[in-house]
Amino acid sequence: MPAPLSAKKAPTPQTQLDAFLDKYTPAVATLARACLAKMRARLPGAVQLVYDNYNALVIGFGPSERAGEAVFSIVLYPRWVTLFFLQGAGLPDPKHLLKGSGKVVRHIVLASAADLDQPAVQGLMATALKRAEPAIDPDAGSLVIRSVSARQRPRRPA
């Protein structure tokens, strides 16, 4: 006899995130997983906020569950993965890596996870972390699914 509905376990946040990633092409999903692994290693204790939005899948990294305190996000689009600096407009960027023209956010399109290891990118991240208020507690951390849009653009190129 099958278990009653109330006895079924809800999927874990990681299981949900894996399902969201699996909607993308293998190349984009693999790149995203490698980037997420590097971000998690670089930011132990970060609270990861997941938004499976209409346009993209967003995984924010910050000190708490408050989205406004997030410092970075990894964002998946059908053809690429991007690292967003959520307070990037004020960062010194001598190599001109940061793209965007808004008043607050800047980004770098990631061709490979190794882009996160480039000294210039590491320097931008270090500066962004120094400016972050509050700081990320290395002993905290969690993965939180914040929202899943009922309607979404296709996750794979046409």
GROMACS .gro file of C-alpha atoms in nm:
model
  158
    1MET     CA    1   0.000   0.000   0.000
    2PRO     CA    2   0.148   0.340  -0.093
    3ALA     CA    3   0.229   0.586   0.180
    4PRO     CA    4  -0.031   0.856   0.242
    5LEU     CA    5   0.044   1.190   0.080
    6SER     CA    6   0.122   1.348   0.414
    7ALA     CA    7   0.394   1.089   0.476
    8LYS     CA    8   0.587   1.167   0.156
    9LYS     CA    9   0.901   1.365   0.215
   10ALA     CA   10   0.931   1.704   0.051
   11PRO     CA   11   1.232   1.735  -0.177
   12THR     CA   12   1.537   1.891  -0.020
   13PRO     CA   13   1.649   2.233  -0.143
   14GLN     CA   14   1.950   2.070  -0.313
   15THR     CA   15   1.723   1.820  -0.491
   16GLN     CA   16   1.506   2.108  -0.609
   17LEU     CA   17   1.808   2.307  -0.729
   18ASP     CA   18   1.938   2.002  -0.916
   19ALA     CA   19   1.601   1.972  -1.092
   20PHE     CA   20   1.612   2.340  -1.188
   21LEU     CA   21   1.966   2.297  -1.328
   22ASP     CA   22   1.860   1.988  -1.524
   23LYS     CA   23   1.620   2.202  -1.731
   24TYR     CA   24   1.921   2.358  -1.907
   25THR     CA   25   2.142   2.209  -2.176
   26PRO     CA   26   2.411   1.976  -2.041
   27ALA     CA   27   2.678   2.236  -2.125
   28VAL     CA   28   2.508   2.518  -1.933
   29ALA     CA   29   2.414   2.290  -1.641
   30THR     CA   30   2.769   2.154  -1.615
   31LEU     CA   31   2.918   2.503  -1.623
   32ALA     CA   32   2.670   2.623  -1.361
   33ARG     CA   33   2.742   2.330  -1.129
   34ALA     CA   34   3.118   2.393  -1.156
   35CYS     CA   35   3.067   2.765  -1.087
   36LEU     CA   36   2.842   2.692  -0.790
   37ALA     CA   37   3.103   2.453  -0.645
   38LYS     CA   38   3.370   2.723  -0.672
   39MET     CA   39   3.141   2.987  -0.520
   40ARG     CA   40   3.052   2.756  -0.229
   41ALA     CA   41   3.423   2.687  -0.166
   42ARG     CA   42   3.504   3.059  -0.187
   43LEU     CA   43   3.208   3.163   0.033
   44PRO     CA   44   3.168   2.904   0.307
   45GLY     CA   45   2.877   3.004   0.523
   46ALA     CA   46   2.696   3.203   0.256
   47VAL     CA   47   2.322   3.173   0.249
   48GLN     CA   48   2.227   3.070  -0.103
   49LEU     CA   49   1.893   3.209  -0.218
   50VAL     CA   50   1.740   3.037  -0.521
   51TYR     CA   51   1.490   3.208  -0.748
   52ASP     CA   52   1.366   3.009  -1.046
   53ASN     CA   53   1.227   3.317  -1.220
   54TYR     CA   54   1.051   3.379  -1.550
   55ASN     CA   55   1.372   3.479  -1.735
   56ALA     CA   56   1.646   3.290  -1.554
   57LEU     CA   57   1.757   3.074  -1.262
   58VAL     CA   58   1.927   3.287  -0.996
   59ILE     CA   59   2.138   3.164  -0.703
   60GLY     CA   60   2.230   3.454  -0.477
   61PHE     CA   61   2.508   3.442  -0.218
   62GLY     CA   62   2.489   3.657   0.093
   63PRO     CA   63   2.510   3.670   0.472
   64SER     CA   64   2.140   3.610   0.540
   65GLU     CA   65   1.804   3.526   0.388
   66ARG     CA   66   1.752   3.894   0.308
   67ALA     CA   67   1.788   3.927  -0.070
   68GLY     CA   68   1.902   4.288  -0.034
   69GLU     CA   69   2.213   4.174   0.153
   70ALA     CA   70   2.330   3.933  -0.119
   71VAL     CA   71   2.674   4.015  -0.257
   72PHE     CA   72   2.689   3.792  -0.565
   73SER     CA   73   2.466   3.576  -0.776
   74ILE     CA   74   2.518   3.307  -1.034
   75VAL     CA   75   2.251   3.338  -1.303
   76LEU     CA   76   2.169   3.083  -1.571
   77TYR     CA   77   2.030   3.181  -1.908
   78PRO     CA   78   1.962   2.939  -2.194
   79ARG     CA   79   2.303   2.998  -2.355
   80TRP     CA   80   2.534   3.121  -2.077
   81VAL     CA   81   2.609   3.160  -1.707
   82THR     CA   82   2.677   3.497  -1.549
   83LEU     CA   83   2.836   3.614  -1.224
   84PHE     CA   84   2.657   3.922  -1.092
   85PHE     CA   85   2.815   4.166  -0.847
   86LEU     CA   86   2.504   4.301  -0.679
   87GLN     CA   87   2.681   4.620  -0.564
   88GLY     CA   88   2.923   4.621  -0.855
   89ALA     CA   89   2.874   4.971  -0.991
   90GLY     CA   90   3.105   5.117  -0.727
   91LEU     CA   91   3.381   4.858  -0.754
   92PRO     CA   92   3.718   4.966  -0.890
   93ASP     CA   93   3.764   4.765  -1.212
   94PRO     CA   94   4.102   4.846  -1.370
   95LYS     CA   95   4.076   4.552  -1.614
   96HIS     CA   96   3.725   4.660  -1.725
   97LEU     CA   97   3.577   4.314  -1.671
   98LEU     CA   98   3.246   4.429  -1.530
   99LYS     CA   99   2.966   4.484  -1.780
  100GLY     CA  100   2.640   4.671  -1.740
  101SER     CA  101   2.531   5.030  -1.714
  102GLY     CA  102   2.280   5.030  -1.429
  103LYS     CA  103   2.320   5.230  -1.111
  104VAL     CA  104   2.399   4.928  -0.890
  105VAL     CA  105   2.465   4.588  -1.051
  106ARG     CA  106   2.749   4.474  -1.278
  107HIS     CA  107   2.821   4.131  -1.427
  108ILE     CA  108   3.073   3.903  -1.597
  109VAL     CA  109   2.964   3.633  -1.842
  110LEU     CA  110   3.151   3.315  -1.748
  111ALA     CA  111   3.297   3.112  -2.035
  112SER     CA  112   3.426   2.853  -1.788
  113ALA     CA  113   3.438   2.798  -1.413
  114ALA     CA  114   3.810   2.880  -1.433
  115ASP     CA  115   3.710   3.243  -1.499
  116LEU     CA  116   3.629   3.262  -1.127
  117ASP     CA  117   3.996   3.186  -1.053
  118GLN     CA  118   4.138   3.472  -1.260
  119PRO     CA  119   4.329   3.714  -1.036
  120ALA     CA  120   4.128   4.014  -1.158
  121VAL     CA  121   3.797   3.838  -1.082
  122GLN     CA  122   3.928   3.723  -0.744
  123GLY     CA  123   4.028   4.083  -0.670
  124LEU     CA  124   3.683   4.215  -0.760
  125MET     CA  125   3.523   3.950  -0.540
  126ALA     CA  126   3.756   4.027  -0.249
  127THR     CA  127   3.674   4.399  -0.273
  128ALA     CA  128   3.301   4.327  -0.292
  129LEU     CA  129   3.326   4.103   0.016
  130LYS     CA  130   3.519   4.368   0.212
  131ARG     CA  131   3.243   4.619   0.138
  132ALA     CA  132   2.957   4.379   0.221
  133GLU     CA  133   2.750   4.468   0.526
  134PRO     CA  134   2.697   4.248   0.715
  135ALA     CA  135   2.983   4.014   0.638
  136ILE     CA  136   2.924   3.649   0.555
  137ASP     CA  137   2.967   3.429   0.862
  138PRO     CA  138   3.181   3.130   0.755
  139ASP     CA  139   3.007   2.910   1.012
  140ALA     CA  140   2.653   2.982   0.893
  141GLY     CA  141   2.506   2.902   0.556
  142SER     CA  142   2.211   2.730   0.400
  143LEU     CA  143   2.037   2.670   0.071
  144VAL     CA  144   1.693   2.829   0.049
  145ILE     CA  145   1.445   2.801  -0.238
  146ARG     CA  146   1.281   3.143  -0.230
  147SER     CA  147   1.052   3.136  -0.532
  148VAL     CA  148   0.958   2.936  -0.837
  149SER     CA  149   0.776   3.117  -1.114
  150ALA     CA  150   0.474   2.933  -1.252
  151ARG     CA  151   0.548   3.069  -1.600
  152GLN     CA  152   0.901   3.053  -1.738
  153ARG     CA  153   1.078   3.115  -2.063
  154PRO     CA  154   1.231   2.805  -2.218
  155ARG     CA  155   1.552   2.705  -2.042
  156ARG     CA  156   1.709   2.568  -2.360
  157PRO     CA  157   1.782   2.761  -2.680
  158ALA     CA  158   1.526   2.720  -2.959
   0.00000   0.00000   0.00000
